[in-house]
Coordinates of C-alpha atoms in Angstrom, one line a residue:
Chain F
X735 CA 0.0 0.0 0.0
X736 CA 1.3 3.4 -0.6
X737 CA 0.3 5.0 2.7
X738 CA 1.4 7.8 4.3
X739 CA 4.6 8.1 6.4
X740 CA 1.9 9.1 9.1
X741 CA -0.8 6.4 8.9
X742 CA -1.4 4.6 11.9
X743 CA -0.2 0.6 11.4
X744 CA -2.6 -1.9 11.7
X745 CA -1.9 -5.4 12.9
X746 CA -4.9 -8.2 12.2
X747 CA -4.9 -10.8 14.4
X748 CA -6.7 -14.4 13.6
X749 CA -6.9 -17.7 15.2
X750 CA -8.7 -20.3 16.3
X751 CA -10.8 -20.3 19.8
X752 CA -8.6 -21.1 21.8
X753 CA -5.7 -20.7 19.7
X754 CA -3.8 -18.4 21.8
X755 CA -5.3 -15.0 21.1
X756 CA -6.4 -13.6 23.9
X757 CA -2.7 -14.1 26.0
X758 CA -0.6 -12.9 22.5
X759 CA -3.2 -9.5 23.0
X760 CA -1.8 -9.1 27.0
X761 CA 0.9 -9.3 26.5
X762 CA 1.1 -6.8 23.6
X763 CA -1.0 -4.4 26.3
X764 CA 1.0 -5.3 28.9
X765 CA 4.6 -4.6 27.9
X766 CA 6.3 -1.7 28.4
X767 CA 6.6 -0.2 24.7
X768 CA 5.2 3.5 25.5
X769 CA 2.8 3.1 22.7
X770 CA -0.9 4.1 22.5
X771 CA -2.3 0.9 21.2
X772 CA -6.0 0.7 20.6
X773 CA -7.4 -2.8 20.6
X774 CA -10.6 -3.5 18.3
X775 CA -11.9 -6.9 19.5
X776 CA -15.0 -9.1 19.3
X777 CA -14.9 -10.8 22.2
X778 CA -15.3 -7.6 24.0
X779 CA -14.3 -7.6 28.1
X780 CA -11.6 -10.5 27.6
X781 CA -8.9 -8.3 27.1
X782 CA -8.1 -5.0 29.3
X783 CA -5.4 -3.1 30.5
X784 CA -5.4 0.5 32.1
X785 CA -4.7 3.0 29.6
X786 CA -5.7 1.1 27.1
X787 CA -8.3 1.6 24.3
X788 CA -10.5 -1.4 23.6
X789 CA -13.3 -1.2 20.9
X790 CA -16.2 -3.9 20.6
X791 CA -16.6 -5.0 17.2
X792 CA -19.5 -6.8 15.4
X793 CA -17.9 -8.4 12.5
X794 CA -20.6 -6.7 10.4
X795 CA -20.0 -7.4 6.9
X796 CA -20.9 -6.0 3.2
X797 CA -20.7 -6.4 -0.1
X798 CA -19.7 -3.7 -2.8
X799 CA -20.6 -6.2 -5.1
X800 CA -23.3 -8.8 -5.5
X801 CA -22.2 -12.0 -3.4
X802 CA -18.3 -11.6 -4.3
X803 CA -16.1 -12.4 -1.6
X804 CA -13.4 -10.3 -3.3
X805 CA -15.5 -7.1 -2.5
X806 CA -17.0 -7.5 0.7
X807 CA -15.6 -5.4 3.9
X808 CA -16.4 -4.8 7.0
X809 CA -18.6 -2.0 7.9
X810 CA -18.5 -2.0 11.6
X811 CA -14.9 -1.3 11.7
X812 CA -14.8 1.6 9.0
X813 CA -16.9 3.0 11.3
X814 CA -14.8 2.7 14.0
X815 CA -11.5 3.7 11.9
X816 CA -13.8 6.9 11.0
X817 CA -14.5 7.6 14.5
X818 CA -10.8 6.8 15.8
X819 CA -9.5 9.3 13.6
X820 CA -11.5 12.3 15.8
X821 CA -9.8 11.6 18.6
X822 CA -8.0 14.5 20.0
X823 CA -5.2 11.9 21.2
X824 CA -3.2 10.3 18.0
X825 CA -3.2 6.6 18.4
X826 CA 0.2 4.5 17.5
X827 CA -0.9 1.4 16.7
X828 CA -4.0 -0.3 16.0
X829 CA -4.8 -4.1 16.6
X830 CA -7.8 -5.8 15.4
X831 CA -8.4 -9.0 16.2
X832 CA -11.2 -10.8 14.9
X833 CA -13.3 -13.9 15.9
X834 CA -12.2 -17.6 15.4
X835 CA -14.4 -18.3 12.3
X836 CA -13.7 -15.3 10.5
X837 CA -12.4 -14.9 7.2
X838 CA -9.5 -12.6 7.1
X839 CA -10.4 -11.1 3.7
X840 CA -13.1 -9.0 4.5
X841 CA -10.8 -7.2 6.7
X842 CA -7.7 -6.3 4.8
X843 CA -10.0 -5.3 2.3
X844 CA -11.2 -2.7 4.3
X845 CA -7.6 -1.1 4.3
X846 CA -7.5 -0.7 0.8
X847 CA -10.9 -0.2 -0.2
X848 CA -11.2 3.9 -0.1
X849 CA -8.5 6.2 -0.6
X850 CA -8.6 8.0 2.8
X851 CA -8.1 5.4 4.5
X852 CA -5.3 3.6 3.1
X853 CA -3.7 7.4 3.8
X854 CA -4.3 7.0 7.3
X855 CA -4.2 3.5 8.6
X856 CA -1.6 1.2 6.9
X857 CA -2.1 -2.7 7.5
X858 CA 0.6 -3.9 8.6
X859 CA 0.2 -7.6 8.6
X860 CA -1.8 -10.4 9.6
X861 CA -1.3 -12.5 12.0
X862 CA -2.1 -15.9 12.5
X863 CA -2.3 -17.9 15.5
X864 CA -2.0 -21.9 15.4
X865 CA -3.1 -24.0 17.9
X866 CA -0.1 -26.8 17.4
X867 CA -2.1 -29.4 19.0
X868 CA -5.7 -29.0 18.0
X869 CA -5.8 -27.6 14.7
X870 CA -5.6 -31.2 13.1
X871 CA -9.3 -30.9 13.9
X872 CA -9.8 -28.1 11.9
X873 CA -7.0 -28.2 8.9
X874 CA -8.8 -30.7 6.6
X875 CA -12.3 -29.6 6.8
X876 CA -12.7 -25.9 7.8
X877 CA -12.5 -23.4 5.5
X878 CA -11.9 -20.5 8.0
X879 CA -9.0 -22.4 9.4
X880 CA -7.1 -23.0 5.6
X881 CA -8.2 -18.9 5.1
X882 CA -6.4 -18.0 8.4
X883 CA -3.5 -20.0 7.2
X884 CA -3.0 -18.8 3.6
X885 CA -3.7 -14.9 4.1
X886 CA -1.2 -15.1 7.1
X887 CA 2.2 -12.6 7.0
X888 CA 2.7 -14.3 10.1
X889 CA 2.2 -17.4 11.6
X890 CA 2.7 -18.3 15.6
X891 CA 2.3 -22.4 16.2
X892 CA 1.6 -21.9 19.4
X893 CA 1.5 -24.6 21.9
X894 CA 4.1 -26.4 20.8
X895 CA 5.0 -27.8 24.1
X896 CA 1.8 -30.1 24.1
X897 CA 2.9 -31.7 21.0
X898 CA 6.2 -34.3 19.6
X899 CA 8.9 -32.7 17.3
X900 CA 7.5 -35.3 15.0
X901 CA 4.1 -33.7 14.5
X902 CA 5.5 -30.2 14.7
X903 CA 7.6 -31.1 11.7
X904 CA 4.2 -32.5 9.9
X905 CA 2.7 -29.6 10.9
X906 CA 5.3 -27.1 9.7
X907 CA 5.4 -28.5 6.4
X908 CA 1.4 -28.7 5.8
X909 CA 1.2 -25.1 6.6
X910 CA 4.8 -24.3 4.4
X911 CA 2.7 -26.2 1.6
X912 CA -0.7 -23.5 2.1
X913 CA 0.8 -20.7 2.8
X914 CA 4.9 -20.9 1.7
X915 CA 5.7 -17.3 2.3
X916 CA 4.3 -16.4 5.5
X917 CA 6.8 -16.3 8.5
X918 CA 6.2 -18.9 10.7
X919 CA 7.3 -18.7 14.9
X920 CA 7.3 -21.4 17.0
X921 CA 6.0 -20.3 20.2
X922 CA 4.5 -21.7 23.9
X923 CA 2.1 -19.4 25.7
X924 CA 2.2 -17.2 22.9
X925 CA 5.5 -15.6 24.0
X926 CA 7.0 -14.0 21.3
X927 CA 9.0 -10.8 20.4
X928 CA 7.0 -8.2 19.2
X929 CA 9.4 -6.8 16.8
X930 CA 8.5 -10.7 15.1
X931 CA 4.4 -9.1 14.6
X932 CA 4.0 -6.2 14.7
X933 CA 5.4 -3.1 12.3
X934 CA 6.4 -5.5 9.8
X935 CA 5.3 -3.7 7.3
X936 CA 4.4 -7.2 5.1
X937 CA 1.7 -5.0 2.7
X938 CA 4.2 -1.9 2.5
X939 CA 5.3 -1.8 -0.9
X940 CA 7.9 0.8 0.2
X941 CA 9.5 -1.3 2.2
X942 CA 11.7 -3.4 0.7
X943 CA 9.3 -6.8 -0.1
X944 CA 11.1 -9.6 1.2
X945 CA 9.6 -12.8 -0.1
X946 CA 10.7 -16.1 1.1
X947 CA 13.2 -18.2 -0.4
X948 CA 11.5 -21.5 0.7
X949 CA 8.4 -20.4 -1.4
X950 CA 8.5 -22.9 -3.2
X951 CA 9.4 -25.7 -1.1
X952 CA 6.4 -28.0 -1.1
X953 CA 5.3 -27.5 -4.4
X954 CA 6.7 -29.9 -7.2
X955 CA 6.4 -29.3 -11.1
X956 CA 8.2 -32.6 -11.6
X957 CA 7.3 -35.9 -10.8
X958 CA 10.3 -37.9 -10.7
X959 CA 14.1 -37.8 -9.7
X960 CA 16.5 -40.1 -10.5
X961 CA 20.2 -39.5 -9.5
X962 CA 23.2 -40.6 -12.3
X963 CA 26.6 -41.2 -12.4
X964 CA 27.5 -40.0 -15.7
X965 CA 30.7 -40.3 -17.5
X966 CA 32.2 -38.1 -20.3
X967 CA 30.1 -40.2 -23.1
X968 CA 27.6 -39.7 -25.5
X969 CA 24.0 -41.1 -23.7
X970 CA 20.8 -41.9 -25.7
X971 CA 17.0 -41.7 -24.3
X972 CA 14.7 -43.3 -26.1
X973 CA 11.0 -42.9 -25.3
X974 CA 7.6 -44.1 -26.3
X975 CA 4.2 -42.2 -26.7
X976 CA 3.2 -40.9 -23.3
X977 CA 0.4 -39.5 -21.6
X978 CA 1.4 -36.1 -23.3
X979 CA 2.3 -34.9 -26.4
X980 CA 5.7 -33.5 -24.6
X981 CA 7.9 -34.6 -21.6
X982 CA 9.6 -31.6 -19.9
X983 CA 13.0 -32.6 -18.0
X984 CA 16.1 -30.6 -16.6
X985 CA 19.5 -31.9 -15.3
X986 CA 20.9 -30.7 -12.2
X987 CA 25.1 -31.0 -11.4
X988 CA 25.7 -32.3 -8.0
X989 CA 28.5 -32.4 -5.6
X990 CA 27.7 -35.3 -3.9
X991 CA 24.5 -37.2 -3.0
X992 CA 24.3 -36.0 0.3
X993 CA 20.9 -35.0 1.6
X994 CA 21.6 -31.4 1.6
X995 CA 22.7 -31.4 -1.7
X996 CA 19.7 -33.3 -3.1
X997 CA 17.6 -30.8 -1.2
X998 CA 19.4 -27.8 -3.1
X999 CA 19.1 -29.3 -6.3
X1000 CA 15.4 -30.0 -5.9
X1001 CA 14.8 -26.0 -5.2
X1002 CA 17.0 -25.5 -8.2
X1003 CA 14.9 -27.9 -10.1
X1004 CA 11.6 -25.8 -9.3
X1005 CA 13.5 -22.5 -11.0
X1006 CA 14.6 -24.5 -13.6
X1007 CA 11.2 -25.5 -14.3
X1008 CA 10.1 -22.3 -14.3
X1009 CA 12.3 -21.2 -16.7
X1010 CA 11.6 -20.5 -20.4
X1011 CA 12.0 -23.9 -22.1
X1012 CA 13.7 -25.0 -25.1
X1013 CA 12.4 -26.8 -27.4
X1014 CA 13.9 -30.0 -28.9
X1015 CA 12.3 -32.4 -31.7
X1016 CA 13.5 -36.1 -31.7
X1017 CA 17.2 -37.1 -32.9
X1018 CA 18.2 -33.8 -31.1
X1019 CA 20.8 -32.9 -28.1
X1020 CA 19.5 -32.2 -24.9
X1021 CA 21.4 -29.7 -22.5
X1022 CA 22.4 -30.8 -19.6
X1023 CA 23.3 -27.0 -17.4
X1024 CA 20.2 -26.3 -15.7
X1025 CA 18.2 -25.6 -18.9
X1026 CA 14.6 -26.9 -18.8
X1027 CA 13.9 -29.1 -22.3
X1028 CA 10.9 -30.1 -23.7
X1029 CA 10.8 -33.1 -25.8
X1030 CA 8.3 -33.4 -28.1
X1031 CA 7.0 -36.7 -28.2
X1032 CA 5.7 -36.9 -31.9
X1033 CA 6.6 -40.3 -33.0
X1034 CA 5.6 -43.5 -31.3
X1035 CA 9.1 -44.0 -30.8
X1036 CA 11.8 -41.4 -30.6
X1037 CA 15.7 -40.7 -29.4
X1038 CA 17.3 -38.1 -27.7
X1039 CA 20.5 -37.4 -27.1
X1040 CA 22.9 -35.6 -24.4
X1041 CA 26.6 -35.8 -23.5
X1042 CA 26.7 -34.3 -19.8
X1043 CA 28.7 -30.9 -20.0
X1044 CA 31.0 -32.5 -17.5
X1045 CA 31.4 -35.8 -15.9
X1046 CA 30.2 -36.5 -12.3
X1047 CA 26.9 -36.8 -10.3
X1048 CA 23.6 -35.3 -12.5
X1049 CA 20.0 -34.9 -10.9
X1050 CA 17.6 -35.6 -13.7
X1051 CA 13.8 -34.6 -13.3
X1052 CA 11.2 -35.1 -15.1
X1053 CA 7.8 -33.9 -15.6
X1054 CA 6.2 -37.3 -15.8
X1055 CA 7.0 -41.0 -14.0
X1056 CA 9.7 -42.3 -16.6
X1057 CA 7.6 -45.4 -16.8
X1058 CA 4.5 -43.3 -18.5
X1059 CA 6.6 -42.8 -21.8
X1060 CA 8.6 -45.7 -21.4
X1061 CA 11.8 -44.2 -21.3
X1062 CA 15.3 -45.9 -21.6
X1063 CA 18.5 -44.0 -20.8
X1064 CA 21.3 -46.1 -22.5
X1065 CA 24.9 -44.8 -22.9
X1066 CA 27.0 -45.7 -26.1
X1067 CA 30.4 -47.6 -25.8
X1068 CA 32.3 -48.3 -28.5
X1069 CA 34.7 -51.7 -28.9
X1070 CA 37.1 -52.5 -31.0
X1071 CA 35.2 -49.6 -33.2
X1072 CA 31.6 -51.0 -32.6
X1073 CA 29.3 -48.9 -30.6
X1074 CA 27.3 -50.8 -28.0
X1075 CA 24.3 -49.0 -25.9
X1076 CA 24.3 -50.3 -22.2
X1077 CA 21.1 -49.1 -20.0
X1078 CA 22.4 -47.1 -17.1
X1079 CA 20.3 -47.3 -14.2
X1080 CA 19.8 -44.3 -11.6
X1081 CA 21.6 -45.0 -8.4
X1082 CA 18.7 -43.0 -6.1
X1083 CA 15.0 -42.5 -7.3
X1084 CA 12.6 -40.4 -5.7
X1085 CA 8.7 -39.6 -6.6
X1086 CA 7.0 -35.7 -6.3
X1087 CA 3.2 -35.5 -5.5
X1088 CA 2.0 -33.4 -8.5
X1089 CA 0.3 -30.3 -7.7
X1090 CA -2.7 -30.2 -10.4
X1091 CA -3.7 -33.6 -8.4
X1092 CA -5.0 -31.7 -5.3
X1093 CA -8.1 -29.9 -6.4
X1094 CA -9.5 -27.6 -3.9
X1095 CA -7.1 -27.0 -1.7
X1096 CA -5.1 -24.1 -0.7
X1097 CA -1.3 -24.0 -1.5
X1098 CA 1.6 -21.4 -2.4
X1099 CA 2.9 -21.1 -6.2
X1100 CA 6.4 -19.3 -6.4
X1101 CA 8.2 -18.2 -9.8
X1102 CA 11.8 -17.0 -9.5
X1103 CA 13.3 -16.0 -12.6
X1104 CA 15.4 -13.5 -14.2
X1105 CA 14.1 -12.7 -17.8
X1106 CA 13.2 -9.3 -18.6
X1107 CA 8.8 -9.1 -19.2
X1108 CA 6.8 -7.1 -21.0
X1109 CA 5.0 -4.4 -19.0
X1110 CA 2.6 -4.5 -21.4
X1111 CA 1.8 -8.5 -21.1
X1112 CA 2.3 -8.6 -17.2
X1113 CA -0.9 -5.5 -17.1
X1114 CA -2.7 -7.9 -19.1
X1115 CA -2.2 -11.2 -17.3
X1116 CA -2.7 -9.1 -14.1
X1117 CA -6.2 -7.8 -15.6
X1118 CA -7.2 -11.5 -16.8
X1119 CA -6.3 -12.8 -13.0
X1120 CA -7.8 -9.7 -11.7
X1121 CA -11.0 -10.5 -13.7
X1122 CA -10.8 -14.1 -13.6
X1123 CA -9.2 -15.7 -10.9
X1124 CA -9.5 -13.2 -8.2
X1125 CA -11.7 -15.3 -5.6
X1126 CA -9.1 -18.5 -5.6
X1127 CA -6.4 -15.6 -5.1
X1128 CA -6.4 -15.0 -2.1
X1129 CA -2.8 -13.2 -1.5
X1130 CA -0.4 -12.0 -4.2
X1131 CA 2.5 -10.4 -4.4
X1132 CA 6.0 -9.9 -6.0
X1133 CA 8.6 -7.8 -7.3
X1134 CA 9.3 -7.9 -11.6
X1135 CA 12.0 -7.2 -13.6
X1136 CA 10.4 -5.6 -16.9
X1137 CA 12.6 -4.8 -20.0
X1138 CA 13.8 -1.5 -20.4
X1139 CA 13.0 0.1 -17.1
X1140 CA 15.5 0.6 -14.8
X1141 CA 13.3 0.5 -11.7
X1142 CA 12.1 -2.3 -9.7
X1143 CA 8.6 -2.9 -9.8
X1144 CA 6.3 -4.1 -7.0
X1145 CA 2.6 -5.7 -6.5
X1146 CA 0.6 -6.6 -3.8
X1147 CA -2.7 -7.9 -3.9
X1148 CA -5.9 -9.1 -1.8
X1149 CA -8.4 -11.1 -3.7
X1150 CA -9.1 -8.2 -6.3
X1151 CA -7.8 -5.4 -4.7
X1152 CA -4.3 -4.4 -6.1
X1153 CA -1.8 -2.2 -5.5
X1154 CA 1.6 -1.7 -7.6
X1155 CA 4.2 0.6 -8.3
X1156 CA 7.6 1.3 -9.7
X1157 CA 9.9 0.9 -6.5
X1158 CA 13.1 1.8 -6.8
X1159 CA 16.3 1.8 -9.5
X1160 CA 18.2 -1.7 -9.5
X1161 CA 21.2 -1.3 -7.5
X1162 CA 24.7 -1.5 -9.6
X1163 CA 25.9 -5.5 -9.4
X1164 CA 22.5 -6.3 -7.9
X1165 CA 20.6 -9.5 -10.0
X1166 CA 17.6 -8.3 -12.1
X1167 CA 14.5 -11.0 -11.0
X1168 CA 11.3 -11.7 -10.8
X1169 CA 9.8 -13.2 -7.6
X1170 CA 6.6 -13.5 -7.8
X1171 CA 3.7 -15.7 -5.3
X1172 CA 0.6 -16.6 -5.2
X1173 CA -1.2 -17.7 -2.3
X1174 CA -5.2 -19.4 -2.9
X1175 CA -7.2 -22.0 -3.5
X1176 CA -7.4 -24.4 -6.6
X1177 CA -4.2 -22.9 -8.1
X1178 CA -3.2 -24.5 -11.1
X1179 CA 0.7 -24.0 -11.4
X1180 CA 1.1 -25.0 -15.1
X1181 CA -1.6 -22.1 -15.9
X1182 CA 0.3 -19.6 -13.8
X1183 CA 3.8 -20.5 -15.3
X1184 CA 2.5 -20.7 -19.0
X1185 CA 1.2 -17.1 -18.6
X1186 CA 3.7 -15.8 -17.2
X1187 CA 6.1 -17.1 -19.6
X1188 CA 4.3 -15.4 -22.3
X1189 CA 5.1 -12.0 -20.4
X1190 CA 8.9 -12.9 -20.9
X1191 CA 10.4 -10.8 -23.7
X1192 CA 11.6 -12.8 -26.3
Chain A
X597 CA -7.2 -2.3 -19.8
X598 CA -5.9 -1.2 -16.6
X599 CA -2.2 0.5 -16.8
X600 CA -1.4 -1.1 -12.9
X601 CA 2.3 -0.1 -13.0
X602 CA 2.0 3.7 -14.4
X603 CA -0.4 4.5 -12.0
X604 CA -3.0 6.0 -14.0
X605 CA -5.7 6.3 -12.0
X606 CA -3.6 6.9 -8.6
X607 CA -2.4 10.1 -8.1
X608 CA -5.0 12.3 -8.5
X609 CA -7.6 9.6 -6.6
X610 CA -7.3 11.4 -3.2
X611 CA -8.3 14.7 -3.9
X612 CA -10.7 12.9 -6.3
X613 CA -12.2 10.8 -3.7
X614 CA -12.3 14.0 -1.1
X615 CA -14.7 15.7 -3.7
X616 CA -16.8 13.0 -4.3
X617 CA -17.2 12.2 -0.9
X618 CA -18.7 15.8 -0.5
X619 CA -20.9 15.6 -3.0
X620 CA -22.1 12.5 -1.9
X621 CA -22.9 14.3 1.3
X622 CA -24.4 17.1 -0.4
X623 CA -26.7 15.4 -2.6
X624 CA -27.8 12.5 0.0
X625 CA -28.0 15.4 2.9
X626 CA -26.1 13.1 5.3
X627 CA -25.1 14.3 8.5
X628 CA -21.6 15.0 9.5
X629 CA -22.1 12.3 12.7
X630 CA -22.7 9.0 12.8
X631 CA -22.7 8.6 9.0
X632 CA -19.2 7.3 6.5
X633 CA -18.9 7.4 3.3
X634 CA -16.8 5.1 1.2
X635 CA -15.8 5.4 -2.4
X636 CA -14.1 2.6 -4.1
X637 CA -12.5 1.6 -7.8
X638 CA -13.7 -1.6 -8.7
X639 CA -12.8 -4.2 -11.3
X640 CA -15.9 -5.9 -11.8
X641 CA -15.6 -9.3 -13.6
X642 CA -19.9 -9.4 -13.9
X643 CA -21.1 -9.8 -17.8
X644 CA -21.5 -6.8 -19.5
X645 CA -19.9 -4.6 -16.5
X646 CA -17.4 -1.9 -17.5
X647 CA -13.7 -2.9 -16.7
X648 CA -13.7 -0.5 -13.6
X649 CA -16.2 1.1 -12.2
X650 CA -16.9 3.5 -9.3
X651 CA -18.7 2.0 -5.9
X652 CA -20.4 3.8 -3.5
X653 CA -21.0 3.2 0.1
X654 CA -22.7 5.2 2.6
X655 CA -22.7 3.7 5.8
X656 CA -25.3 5.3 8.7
X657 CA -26.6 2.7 11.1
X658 CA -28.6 0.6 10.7
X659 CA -27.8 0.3 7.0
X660 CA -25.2 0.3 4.8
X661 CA -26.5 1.4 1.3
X662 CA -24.3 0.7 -1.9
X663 CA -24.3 2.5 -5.7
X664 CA -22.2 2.1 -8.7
X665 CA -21.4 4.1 -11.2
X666 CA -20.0 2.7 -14.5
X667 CA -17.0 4.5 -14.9
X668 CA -13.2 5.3 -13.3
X669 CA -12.9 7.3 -10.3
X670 CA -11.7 10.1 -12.5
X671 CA -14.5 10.0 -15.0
X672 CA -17.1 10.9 -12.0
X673 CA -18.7 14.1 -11.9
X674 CA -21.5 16.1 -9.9
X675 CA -24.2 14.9 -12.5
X676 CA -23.3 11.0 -11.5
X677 CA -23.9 11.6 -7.3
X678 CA -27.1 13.5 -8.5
X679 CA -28.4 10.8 -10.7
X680 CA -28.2 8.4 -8.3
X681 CA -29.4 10.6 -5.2
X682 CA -32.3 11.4 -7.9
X683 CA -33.0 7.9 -8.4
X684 CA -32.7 6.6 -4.4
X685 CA -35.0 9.2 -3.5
X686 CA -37.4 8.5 -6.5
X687 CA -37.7 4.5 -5.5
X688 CA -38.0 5.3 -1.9
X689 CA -41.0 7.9 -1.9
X690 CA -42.9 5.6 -4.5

């Protein structure tokens, strides 16, 4: 949001009954900051500290448009922002919190809704608490609970002291996989720093937007791994006629096979495969330095070819199971000036749930990339998602490179309400990228990365 | 389309949305207490709905009440707030 240096920040806090609320909200009261926080809360009389300014909210809701979630706000507290800003005493801070089964999206909504008040309120972030222990009850079947999750900037897993390091771990990475950008704080009694939630400034666009490296952690274009030893040779792949009429597949060099590694080159896989691909008809050469390639599978039998760039350990992914297009990776010897083709086998396999196989179900798509776009093409893929895709959006935002523009650009977005901006100049030495994520529901990677590609200038 | 990185429709919208705030108030006679009034951009993705149009709200207790008008922020003028003022009061006396 573009807000003024003088707005008041706004923190949102959600969470489960019980989730931990109620004690994260004393203790911001309670500390000794000097601040002039005022607290607008449903479950009014829980939470009070002398001094203090506590505001009884009723979650009313509207809609500026006929039954879509991406325009509905809250009306009760644009009054009370309206009224706030009469007070002869300047507040510092703002925290709303709102009730267990509430959407978040009404909310942030209502801080971008109407000029005046993004100028004098800027939200901050949202917050979301996690009941570590109980919300296995809710996860799966609650919608409010997955919303929570996804819109959150921040997210406290609180109680972790009634639960095992194993199912913290499961829990970590089921909330990574919904929501792969927010921060998430591992916390007992709801004891945190506040510096960690609030003033943030997660929606700020002039602050410098800081999106997470992991983004991307949980969510797989490939389906299969297989790790090689290849030697300095000429290798041959020979495929069948597959479920599609193309089979994408990069190479990644490794060290060693080491976990770590592995992990690395799996997060390099995901960029890879966001990458602009190139093309290769049968009988062709396939490059083997992080380039994604897409063979087309024309024929009901083809070859390929590749001869590693240099010897050693190689990642291969692939889009699809090797087994759906029959493929055979066979390297050619040559004896007494006869070439043989031996099959080489993978040392180390590994499978990938495929994203477009979860329908309905909330999870984080991350591009990283460095080509130049097309201002032009990314305002009209914006506009289609805008148009089209704005209620499975919940949360977007990202920074672009764009060709011929020396500034940075930035975006943010809430369902259908957008904000973006040129930023700042590229620093000298600094890496032109994009980083762009989407948080929502239904998400369809393939369709994200295809459009985007086409906002890539040639 | 929508230019979303020039900011077209952005800095102007302020002083834009002061004034049309106003007339709102003018035209609906609202009272300076207990009464807000919103004014939004939307991009509506309804059939036959222009690209962006202008919502607004007025909220007095115990109703919020909610207009469009099929056009940009920018493109709004007095006429607009007293068409639809015009055409509230006309459905609500008949």
């Amino acid at each position: 949001m573009m807000e003024n240096k003088n707005s008041i920040p706004v923190t949102v806090l959600t969470g489960f009954l019980g989730s931990g609320k109620t004690t994260l909200l004393n203790k911001i009261l309670s500390e000794n900051h000097g601040k002039k926080i005022a607290v607008i809360e449903n479950e009014f009389g829980e939470v009070g500290v002398d001094n203090e300014l506590v505001i009884g909210a009723d979650e009313e809701i509207f809609e500026m448009n006929n039954g879509c979630i991406c325009c509905t706000v809250r009306g009760d507290l644009i009054r009370i922002l309206d009224q706030l800003l009469k007070r002869k005493d300047k507040l510092d801070y703002i925290i709303v919190e709102t009730t267990g089964m509430a959407n978040p999206a009404p909310v942030a909504q209502t801080f971008w809704v109407d000029d005046e008040i993004k100028d004098k309120y800027s939200l901050d972030a949202i917050v979301t608490i996690v009941d570590a222990k109980h919300v296995w009850l809710h996860i799966d079947e609650s919608a409010e609970c997955k919303e929570q999750i996804a819109f959150a900037d921040v997210i406290l897993l609180n109680k972790t002291d009634l639960v095992s390091a194993e199912e913290l771990v499961k829990l970590e990475k089921r909330i990574k996989s919904m929501n792969a950008n927010a921060k998430i704080h591992k916390t007992q009694n709801a004891d945190i720093d506040l510096e960690h939630i609030l003033n943030i400034q997660a929606f700020d666009l002039d602050a410098k937007i800081e999106l997470n490296p992991e983004f991307a952690v949980e969510e797989y274009p490939y389906e299969w791994m297989g790790i090689y030893d290849f030697a300095d040779a000429e290798y041959q792949i020979n495929m069948k006629e597959g479920p599609d009429p193309s089979f994408d597949l990069c190479f990644v060099k490794l060290a060693d096979t080491s976990e770590a590694v592995i992990t690395k080159a799996q997060k390099q896989a995901i960029k890879t495969f966001a990458m602009e691909s190139k093309t290769l008809k049968a009988e062709k050469f396939i490059n083997t330095n992080n380039t994604l390639n897409t063979l087309l599978i024309e024929n009901e039998s083809q070859t390929f070819y590749f001869r590693p760039h240099k010897a050693g350990i190689y990642a291969v992914f692939t889009q699809h199971g090797p087994e759906e297009f029959n493929l055979e990776l066979t390297v050619k010897n040559t004896k007494n000036g006869v070439p043989t083709f031996e099959n080489v086998e993978p040392t180390l396999t590994d499978e990938f749930a495929h994203n477009h196989e979860h329908d309905d179900i909330i999870s984080s798509v991350g591009i990283e990339d460095t080509h130049e776009l097309s201002i032009q093409k990314v305002n009209e893929w914006i506009s289609y998602l805008l148009r089209e895709k704005a209620i499975d959006i919940f949360r977007m935002k990202g920074i672009l490179n764009i060709a011929g523009n020396d500034d940075r650009f930035v975006f943010q977005g809430v369902h259908m309400l957008f904000d973006a901006k040129a930023d700042r100049k590229w620093k000298p030495g600094e890496t032109r990228k994009n980083q762009i994520i989407f948080i929502g529901k239904n998400l369809n990677r393939e369709e994200l990365l295809a459009k985007y590609k086409k906002c890539i200038v040639k | 389309m929508r230019n979303f990185f020039n900011n077209e429709f952005d800095p102007d919208n302020k002083e834009i949305t002061k004034k049309v705030k106003q007339w709102v108030k003018t035209y609906f006679a609202l009272p300076d207490e207990g009464c807000v009034v919103l004014v939004s951009e939307l991009q509506c993705a309804d059939e036959g709905c222009p690209d962006v149009e202008t919502v607004i709200s007025i909220l007095m207790k115990p109703e919020v009440k909610v207009f469009k008008i099929g056009k940009p922020l920018m493109y709004v003028r007095t006429y607009d707030i007293e068409t639809i003022s015009k055409n509230y009061f006309t459905q609500n006396i008949t």
